[in-house]
Backbone as JSON, one array per atom type, in Angstrom:
{
  "sequence": "MTAKIPHFVALDVETTLNGNEDVGLAHPMHPDNYWVYAGLNTAFGNVVIKEDCSGLLSALKGWSGSDTVFCGCNFAFDLMYVYKSGPAIKRLLQNHKIWDVQLAEYILSGQQAKWSSLDELSIKYGLEVKDSTIKKYFEAGLGSDKIPKDEIVPYLKHDVSVTKNIAMQQYEIAKAQKQLPLIWSQMRALHATTEMMWNGLHID",
  "N": [[74.32, 65.25, 106.6], [71.6, 67.2, 106.52], [69.36, 68.15, 104.89], [68.66, 71.15, 102.73], [65.91, 73.58, 103.7], [63.84, 73.91, 101.08], [63.21, 76.96, 99.01], [59.96, 77.71, 98.87], [58.06, 79.5, 96.67], [55.52, 80.63, 95.59], [53.02, 79.98, 92.37], [50.7, 81.95, 90.52], [48.3, 82.01, 88.06], [45.43, 84.22, 87.05], [43.55, 84.0, 84.09], [42.3, 84.24, 80.84], [38.69, 83.36, 78.77], [38.44, 82.83, 76.08], [38.81, 80.53, 74.86], [37.22, 76.8, 73.32], [34.55, 75.49, 73.69], [35.75, 72.92, 71.86], [38.41, 72.78, 73.09], [37.86, 73.94, 75.47], [37.64, 76.51, 77.57], [39.07, 77.1, 79.27], [41.92, 76.53, 77.98], [45.47, 76.85, 77.46], [46.69, 76.51, 75.46], [44.78, 77.58, 73.89], [45.25, 79.99, 70.84], [43.48, 82.61, 71.18], [43.8, 82.67, 73.94], [45.42, 84.54, 77.2], [47.2, 85.47, 79.64], [45.71, 87.2, 81.98], [46.4, 88.53, 85.11], [49.37, 87.93, 86.97], [49.98, 85.92, 90.26], [52.39, 86.14, 93.16], [54.04, 84.4, 95.43], [55.83, 85.34, 98.0], [58.73, 85.56, 100.15], [58.16, 87.84, 101.37], [55.51, 88.32, 101.14], [52.2, 89.23, 98.57], [52.97, 89.19, 95.11], [51.74, 91.19, 92.29], [50.89, 91.12, 89.37], [49.71, 92.49, 86.22], [49.07, 91.87, 83.32], [51.69, 92.04, 81.74], [54.46, 91.2, 80.89], [57.25, 90.92, 81.09], [57.03, 92.37, 83.93], [56.59, 90.32, 85.02], [58.96, 88.43, 84.42], [60.54, 89.97, 85.89], [60.04, 89.98, 88.05], [60.37, 87.03, 88.31], [62.33, 86.61, 88.47], [63.8, 88.15, 90.46], [62.94, 86.62, 92.54], [63.81, 84.08, 92.7], [66.48, 81.33, 93.98], [69.37, 79.45, 94.37], [68.16, 77.48, 96.01], [65.15, 77.99, 95.11], [62.22, 76.47, 95.07], [59.4, 76.48, 92.43], [56.01, 76.59, 93.1], [52.44, 74.94, 92.49], [48.97, 75.09, 91.8], [47.94, 72.13, 90.24], [49.15, 72.82, 88.3], [50.88, 72.05, 85.55], [49.15, 73.84, 83.77], [49.29, 76.91, 84.49], [51.47, 77.67, 84.21], [52.46, 76.86, 81.08], [50.66, 78.18, 80.11], [52.13, 80.92, 81.25], [54.75, 80.11, 79.76], [54.16, 81.35, 77.2], [54.67, 83.78, 77.24], [57.18, 84.3, 76.94], [60.55, 82.77, 75.76], [62.65, 83.08, 77.75], [61.86, 82.95, 80.2], [60.95, 80.79, 80.36], [62.38, 79.18, 80.05], [63.24, 80.15, 82.31], [61.87, 78.6, 84.55], [62.25, 76.42, 84.04], [64.6, 76.11, 85.26], [64.02, 75.54, 88.2], [62.97, 73.44, 89.96], [59.76, 71.99, 91.07], [57.13, 72.09, 92.12], [53.51, 70.78, 92.75], [51.0, 70.89, 94.63], [48.78, 69.34, 93.81], [49.03, 67.23, 92.47], [51.01, 66.28, 94.62], [49.33, 65.83, 96.63], [48.1, 63.52, 96.17], [50.39, 61.69, 95.79], [51.24, 62.12, 99.03], [48.54, 60.96, 99.82], [48.38, 58.0, 99.74], [47.31, 57.42, 96.75], [45.05, 57.95, 96.72], [43.66, 60.81, 96.76], [42.12, 62.15, 94.29], [42.48, 64.1, 92.11], [42.7, 67.01, 93.68], [40.57, 70.33, 93.91], [41.75, 73.38, 95.16], [40.72, 74.36, 97.45], [39.9, 72.53, 98.16], [42.26, 71.16, 99.33], [42.77, 73.48, 101.26], [40.88, 73.25, 103.21], [41.35, 71.12, 104.08], [44.17, 71.75, 105.25], [43.64, 73.2, 107.12], [43.14, 76.25, 106.4], [42.06, 78.9, 105.24], [39.56, 79.29, 102.82], [38.55, 79.92, 99.04], [37.03, 82.84, 98.41], [33.71, 82.28, 96.87], [32.01, 84.2, 95.59], [34.0, 85.16, 92.37], [34.13, 82.32, 91.36], [30.63, 82.33, 90.35], [31.35, 84.18, 88.3], [33.01, 83.14, 86.5], [32.08, 80.76, 86.22], [30.14, 82.1, 84.42], [30.93, 82.51, 82.17], [32.66, 84.28, 82.35], [35.76, 85.82, 81.33], [38.64, 86.76, 83.37], [39.44, 88.62, 81.9], [37.56, 89.63, 82.63], [36.63, 90.77, 85.2], [36.01, 92.95, 88.06], [38.52, 94.31, 88.58], [39.02, 94.59, 91.44], [37.98, 93.03, 92.65], [39.3, 90.85, 91.64], [41.63, 90.12, 92.42], [42.61, 90.37, 94.4], [41.17, 87.64, 95.19], [43.29, 86.52, 93.83], [45.23, 87.18, 94.93], [44.75, 85.22, 97.36], [44.54, 82.64, 96.75], [47.64, 82.5, 96.19], [48.72, 82.6, 98.46], [47.56, 81.16, 99.98], [48.49, 78.63, 98.3], [51.47, 78.14, 98.93], [51.65, 77.84, 101.79], [50.51, 75.6, 101.98], [52.3, 73.84, 100.13], [54.13, 73.69, 101.75], [52.96, 72.84, 104.2], [52.75, 69.67, 103.19], [55.31, 69.75, 102.79], [56.58, 68.75, 104.83], [55.28, 66.75, 106.02], [56.14, 64.34, 103.67], [58.79, 65.02, 104.18], [58.71, 63.32, 106.41], [57.46, 61.3, 106.11], [59.21, 59.82, 105.01], [59.03, 60.19, 101.78], [60.19, 61.99, 100.31], [61.66, 61.89, 98.22], [60.28, 60.7, 96.5], [58.11, 62.49, 95.63], [59.68, 64.39, 94.21], [60.4, 63.32, 92.34], [58.12, 62.82, 90.83], [57.82, 65.49, 90.48], [59.31, 65.93, 88.31], [58.81, 64.39, 86.34], [56.49, 65.35, 86.07], [56.66, 67.86, 85.11], [57.79, 67.07, 82.67], [56.57, 66.35, 81.32], [54.55, 68.48, 80.41], [56.39, 70.49, 79.22], [56.28, 68.7, 76.81], [53.3, 68.43, 76.43], [53.41, 71.74, 76.08], [54.51, 71.29, 73.18], [52.68, 70.03, 71.46], [52.03, 67.77, 72.13], [49.43, 64.99, 73.14], [49.06, 65.09, 76.37], [47.59, 62.21, 78.8]],
  "CA": [[74.2, 66.03, 106.31], [70.39, 67.39, 106.79], [69.0, 68.54, 103.14], [67.91, 72.44, 103.31], [64.27, 73.22, 103.24], [63.5, 75.07, 100.18], [62.5, 77.95, 99.11], [58.87, 77.71, 98.28], [57.16, 80.86, 96.17], [53.63, 80.22, 94.81], [52.77, 81.41, 91.1], [49.02, 81.56, 89.86], [47.71, 83.09, 86.9], [44.22, 84.25, 86.14], [43.29, 84.07, 82.68], [40.42, 85.25, 79.57], [37.95, 82.35, 78.77], [38.06, 82.68, 75.22], [38.63, 79.63, 73.97], [36.06, 77.03, 73.12], [34.08, 73.73, 73.85], [35.97, 71.16, 71.86], [38.95, 72.5, 73.66], [37.73, 74.47, 77.09], [37.21, 78.24, 77.68], [40.41, 78.38, 79.47], [43.14, 76.14, 77.61], [46.67, 78.07, 78.0], [47.02, 76.62, 74.31], [44.26, 78.52, 72.58], [45.44, 81.43, 70.25], [43.4, 84.1, 72.27], [43.73, 83.07, 75.44], [46.48, 85.01, 77.69], [47.0, 85.52, 81.74], [45.52, 88.66, 83.01], [46.91, 88.08, 85.96], [50.14, 86.94, 87.87], [50.07, 86.76, 91.57], [53.28, 84.9, 93.68], [53.46, 84.68, 96.98], [56.93, 85.26, 98.48], [59.15, 85.5, 101.44], [57.75, 89.48, 102.3], [54.06, 88.49, 100.76], [52.09, 89.2, 97.56], [53.49, 89.88, 94.34], [50.52, 90.38, 91.32], [52.07, 91.6, 88.22], [48.84, 93.26, 85.17], [49.55, 91.7, 81.72], [52.63, 92.37, 81.86], [56.1, 90.13, 80.71], [58.56, 92.14, 80.97], [57.64, 92.49, 84.93], [56.77, 88.72, 85.33], [60.14, 87.55, 84.46], [61.72, 91.1, 86.77], [59.78, 89.39, 89.42], [60.66, 85.44, 88.97], [63.98, 86.33, 88.84], [64.12, 88.23, 91.85], [62.94, 86.09, 94.02], [64.81, 82.91, 92.29], [67.82, 81.22, 93.56], [70.02, 77.96, 93.96], [67.06, 76.53, 96.45], [63.55, 78.08, 94.92], [60.82, 75.69, 94.29], [57.83, 77.07, 92.34], [54.48, 75.83, 93.05], [51.37, 75.75, 92.13], [48.02, 73.5, 91.93], [47.01, 71.64, 89.03], [50.91, 73.75, 88.3], [51.08, 72.36, 84.14], [47.9, 74.7, 83.57], [49.65, 77.64, 84.73], [53.09, 77.58, 83.52], [52.07, 76.59, 80.12], [50.47, 80.29, 80.28], [52.91, 81.68, 81.09], [55.87, 79.51, 78.94], [53.8, 82.03, 76.16], [55.2, 84.94, 78.06], [58.68, 84.24, 76.36], [61.48, 81.69, 76.55], [63.61, 83.82, 79.25], [60.8, 83.14, 80.86], [60.52, 79.08, 80.19], [63.88, 78.84, 81.04], [63.81, 80.17, 83.96], [60.93, 78.03, 85.33], [63.22, 74.72, 83.69], [65.49, 75.45, 85.72], [64.18, 75.48, 89.03], [62.27, 72.39, 90.61], [58.63, 72.74, 90.95], [56.36, 71.75, 93.22], [52.2, 71.03, 92.85], [50.24, 70.21, 95.43], [47.77, 67.99, 93.87], [50.19, 65.73, 92.49], [51.39, 65.59, 95.42], [48.08, 64.86, 98.13], [47.68, 62.79, 95.43], [50.78, 60.62, 96.84], [50.67, 61.76, 100.01], [47.39, 60.2, 100.11], [48.49, 56.75, 99.29], [46.54, 57.64, 95.65], [43.36, 58.2, 96.74], [43.04, 61.63, 96.78], [42.53, 61.86, 92.51], [42.54, 65.99, 91.4], [41.68, 68.19, 94.76], [40.8, 71.35, 94.58], [43.21, 74.13, 96.3], [39.87, 74.52, 97.78], [39.57, 71.21, 99.6], [43.43, 71.37, 100.38], [42.85, 74.19, 101.91], [40.27, 72.76, 104.47], [42.64, 70.29, 105.02], [45.53, 72.0, 106.42], [43.8, 73.72, 108.13], [43.58, 77.26, 105.43], [40.44, 79.59, 104.79], [38.98, 78.47, 101.46], [38.51, 80.76, 98.7], [36.07, 83.99, 97.76], [33.15, 82.01, 96.02], [31.36, 84.73, 94.12], [35.03, 84.43, 91.46], [33.73, 81.26, 90.55], [30.19, 82.93, 89.8], [31.58, 84.91, 87.56], [33.82, 81.66, 85.42], [30.89, 79.65, 85.49], [28.79, 81.99, 84.06], [32.08, 82.27, 80.44], [33.66, 85.66, 82.19], [37.51, 85.27, 82.09], [39.63, 87.79, 84.4], [39.45, 90.62, 82.16], [35.81, 91.24, 82.92], [36.34, 90.99, 86.3], [35.92, 93.93, 88.06], [40.38, 94.3, 89.46], [39.3, 95.03, 93.1], [37.69, 91.5, 93.38], [39.53, 89.53, 91.04], [43.34, 90.21, 92.78], [42.07, 89.83, 96.1], [40.97, 85.87, 94.96], [44.79, 85.61, 93.49], [45.9, 86.97, 96.4], [44.51, 84.56, 98.71], [45.21, 81.26, 95.9], [49.19, 82.17, 96.08], [48.91, 82.18, 99.91], [47.11, 78.71, 100.5], [49.53, 77.42, 98.05], [52.37, 78.48, 99.55], [51.2, 77.38, 102.93], [49.96, 74.44, 101.69], [53.39, 73.43, 100.11], [55.28, 74.42, 102.61], [52.9, 71.4, 105.36], [52.93, 68.71, 101.93], [57.45, 68.47, 102.14], [57.12, 68.5, 106.36], [54.71, 65.35, 106.44], [56.13, 64.0, 102.92], [59.38, 64.44, 104.77], [59.04, 62.73, 107.94], [56.84, 59.75, 106.35], [60.69, 60.0, 103.96], [58.71, 60.02, 101.03], [60.55, 62.95, 99.48], [62.73, 61.41, 96.92], [59.18, 60.1, 95.21], [57.72, 62.94, 95.13], [60.52, 65.01, 93.61], [60.59, 62.37, 90.79], [57.33, 62.63, 90.25], [57.76, 66.54, 89.88], [60.75, 66.25, 87.5], [58.1, 63.89, 85.41], [55.25, 66.09, 85.2], [57.47, 69.0, 84.76], [58.52, 66.47, 81.67], [54.94, 66.69, 80.59], [54.25, 70.47, 81.05], [57.27, 70.19, 78.35], [55.65, 67.82, 76.11], [52.31, 69.09, 75.91], [53.99, 72.95, 75.4], [55.12, 71.42, 71.84], [51.61, 69.49, 70.56], [51.7, 66.27, 72.73], [48.52, 64.98, 73.59], [48.86, 63.57, 77.32], [46.51, 61.73, 78.98]],
  "C": [[72.61, 65.94, 106.32], [70.19, 68.3, 105.55], [68.15, 69.68, 103.52], [66.91, 72.48, 102.36], [64.42, 74.31, 101.8], [63.0, 75.77, 100.81], [61.32, 78.31, 98.28], [57.86, 78.94, 97.77], [56.53, 80.05, 94.71], [53.94, 81.14, 93.68], [51.44, 80.31, 90.45], [48.44, 82.29, 88.76], [45.92, 83.14, 86.33], [44.06, 84.72, 84.22], [41.81, 84.53, 82.16], [40.03, 83.36, 78.99], [37.59, 82.34, 77.33], [38.72, 81.79, 74.0], [37.13, 78.72, 73.94], [35.41, 76.25, 73.45], [34.83, 72.37, 73.64], [37.64, 71.37, 73.22], [38.99, 72.82, 74.97], [38.32, 75.91, 76.79], [38.63, 78.49, 78.01], [41.32, 77.46, 79.42], [44.14, 76.8, 77.22], [47.17, 77.79, 76.39], [46.34, 77.57, 72.72], [44.65, 79.81, 71.66], [44.81, 82.57, 71.22], [42.76, 84.19, 72.95], [45.19, 83.71, 76.19], [45.84, 85.02, 78.91], [46.63, 87.01, 81.72], [46.21, 89.46, 84.03], [48.21, 87.6, 86.48], [50.28, 86.77, 88.88], [51.09, 85.5, 92.01], [53.43, 85.85, 94.96], [55.52, 84.52, 97.32], [57.58, 85.61, 99.65], [58.48, 86.57, 101.94], [56.95, 89.48, 101.64], [53.97, 88.1, 99.55], [52.53, 90.04, 96.4], [52.07, 89.65, 93.28], [50.93, 91.6, 90.6], [50.57, 91.35, 86.89], [49.46, 92.35, 83.76], [50.89, 92.05, 81.57], [54.67, 91.74, 81.77], [57.0, 89.7, 81.13], [58.62, 91.97, 83.2], [57.62, 91.14, 85.73], [58.31, 88.1, 85.86], [60.78, 88.71, 85.44], [61.52, 90.1, 87.86], [60.2, 87.56, 89.96], [62.07, 85.75, 88.95], [64.52, 87.23, 89.95], [64.13, 87.84, 93.19], [63.35, 84.53, 93.3], [66.14, 82.92, 92.29], [67.36, 79.77, 94.03], [68.62, 77.44, 94.52], [64.73, 76.69, 96.27], [62.82, 76.67, 94.23], [59.69, 76.53, 94.21], [56.47, 76.4, 92.43], [53.63, 76.26, 93.35], [49.67, 74.72, 92.43], [47.37, 73.42, 90.86], [47.98, 72.53, 87.62], [50.95, 73.69, 86.38], [50.48, 73.41, 83.46], [48.31, 76.14, 83.37], [50.83, 78.17, 84.58], [53.61, 76.89, 81.55], [51.41, 78.18, 79.37], [51.41, 81.04, 80.66], [54.79, 81.66, 80.22], [55.66, 81.08, 77.76], [54.14, 83.18, 76.31], [56.39, 85.29, 76.92], [59.61, 83.12, 76.06], [62.4, 82.29, 77.56], [62.71, 82.79, 80.07], [60.72, 81.39, 81.38], [61.71, 78.24, 80.6], [64.11, 78.64, 81.94], [63.13, 79.39, 84.85], [61.48, 76.53, 84.84], [63.79, 75.02, 84.17], [65.95, 75.69, 87.45], [63.23, 73.99, 89.37], [61.25, 72.89, 91.14], [57.54, 71.75, 91.19], [54.2, 71.73, 92.96], [51.69, 70.5, 93.72], [48.86, 69.65, 95.31], [47.86, 66.67, 93.82], [51.05, 65.51, 93.77], [50.62, 64.8, 96.18], [47.95, 64.22, 97.54], [48.56, 61.25, 95.84], [50.83, 60.64, 97.85], [50.05, 60.73, 100.67], [47.0, 58.98, 99.75], [48.13, 56.75, 97.22], [45.62, 57.28, 95.6], [42.73, 59.66, 96.85], [43.45, 62.64, 95.1], [42.45, 63.29, 92.13], [41.55, 67.46, 92.67], [41.81, 69.4, 94.21], [41.27, 72.48, 95.81], [42.07, 74.25, 97.58], [39.71, 73.27, 99.17], [40.79, 70.99, 99.74], [43.27, 72.19, 101.14], [42.05, 74.26, 102.97], [40.62, 71.95, 104.83], [43.82, 70.17, 105.59], [45.7, 72.81, 106.71], [44.06, 75.95, 107.44], [41.57, 77.52, 105.14], [40.22, 79.27, 103.22], [38.55, 80.38, 100.61], [37.01, 82.16, 98.46], [34.54, 83.0, 96.84], [32.38, 82.88, 94.86], [32.6, 84.77, 92.64], [34.55, 83.45, 90.66], [32.46, 81.13, 89.67], [30.48, 83.23, 88.57], [32.82, 84.04, 85.97], [32.77, 81.31, 84.93], [29.91, 80.6, 84.52], [29.71, 83.04, 82.01], [33.04, 83.69, 81.0], [35.37, 85.02, 82.54], [37.07, 86.46, 82.8], [39.66, 88.75, 83.17], [38.6, 90.59, 82.05], [35.73, 90.67, 84.01], [36.61, 91.88, 86.84], [37.51, 93.25, 88.58], [39.68, 94.13, 90.68], [38.19, 93.87, 93.84], [38.33, 90.37, 92.71], [41.15, 89.21, 91.92], [43.65, 90.02, 94.08], [42.18, 88.13, 96.14], [41.84, 85.48, 94.75], [45.7, 85.37, 94.72], [46.25, 85.86, 97.1], [45.05, 83.1, 98.01], [47.08, 80.88, 96.27], [49.54, 81.96, 97.53], [49.05, 81.49, 100.43], [47.9, 78.66, 99.89], [50.52, 77.23, 98.52], [52.25, 77.42, 101.06], [50.91, 75.83, 102.68], [50.96, 73.37, 101.23], [54.38, 73.28, 100.66], [54.82, 72.82, 103.91], [53.37, 70.02, 104.58], [54.56, 68.4, 102.56], [57.09, 68.62, 104.05], [56.46, 66.95, 106.49], [55.16, 64.4, 105.25], [58.06, 64.27, 103.59], [59.95, 63.39, 106.17], [58.19, 61.45, 107.13], [58.14, 59.49, 104.81], [60.01, 59.97, 102.32], [58.88, 61.44, 100.05], [61.32, 62.46, 98.09], [61.42, 61.04, 95.69], [58.61, 61.28, 94.65], [58.16, 64.29, 94.18], [60.76, 64.36, 92.17], [59.48, 62.67, 89.94], [56.65, 64.21, 89.37], [58.79, 66.84, 88.45], [60.03, 65.53, 86.04], [57.37, 64.73, 84.87], [55.87, 68.59, 84.71], [57.96, 68.65, 82.32], [57.03, 67.06, 80.92], [54.53, 67.53, 80.04], [54.99, 70.28, 79.35], [56.13, 69.35, 76.94], [54.45, 68.27, 75.51], [52.66, 70.65, 75.43], [53.83, 72.5, 73.57], [53.69, 70.58, 71.52], [51.47, 68.19, 71.36], [50.51, 65.9, 73.62], [48.78, 63.94, 74.91], [47.64, 63.65, 78.47], [46.37, 61.82, 80.93]]
}
């Protein structure tokens, strides 16, 4: 029996940078940090939500089914931010499989590609890289709450679009190389370590 191809839904957040040098400006567990925009890439295109936890929950429910896999890049970061939105969102995401394109690439590369950036993965999989202008805002210490909406929203839409595309390509490669069981086991482990970090444990 052939395994059903999952329905990948990319999830990404753009956040404040109100942390400190000790933990990192963007650290999701800093009490002054929050997500400003959340983006989803669904079967019908991009959805962007601004600072609306109920809106995010509604969107996640609307695009989640038994075959849904939520995907991201360095996904623990995004998960911990949206976990702060409330227990209902946390439960929903915990009840679905996840796919981190960064972790998947590490496995597919034979543990050679460590901490691949989304731009690096975009180039590898033949996709357009993101607008470097936004990176300059971040390097200047400006969070997404201080970046013009007409600049940050297209950046977010690009991120979720390429993330979903990368995940789908990685899935096909992993299936062909018979590495899906290993990758799914490591995604379950990532889900577990994200929960540990959420509860205050330091995970290296």
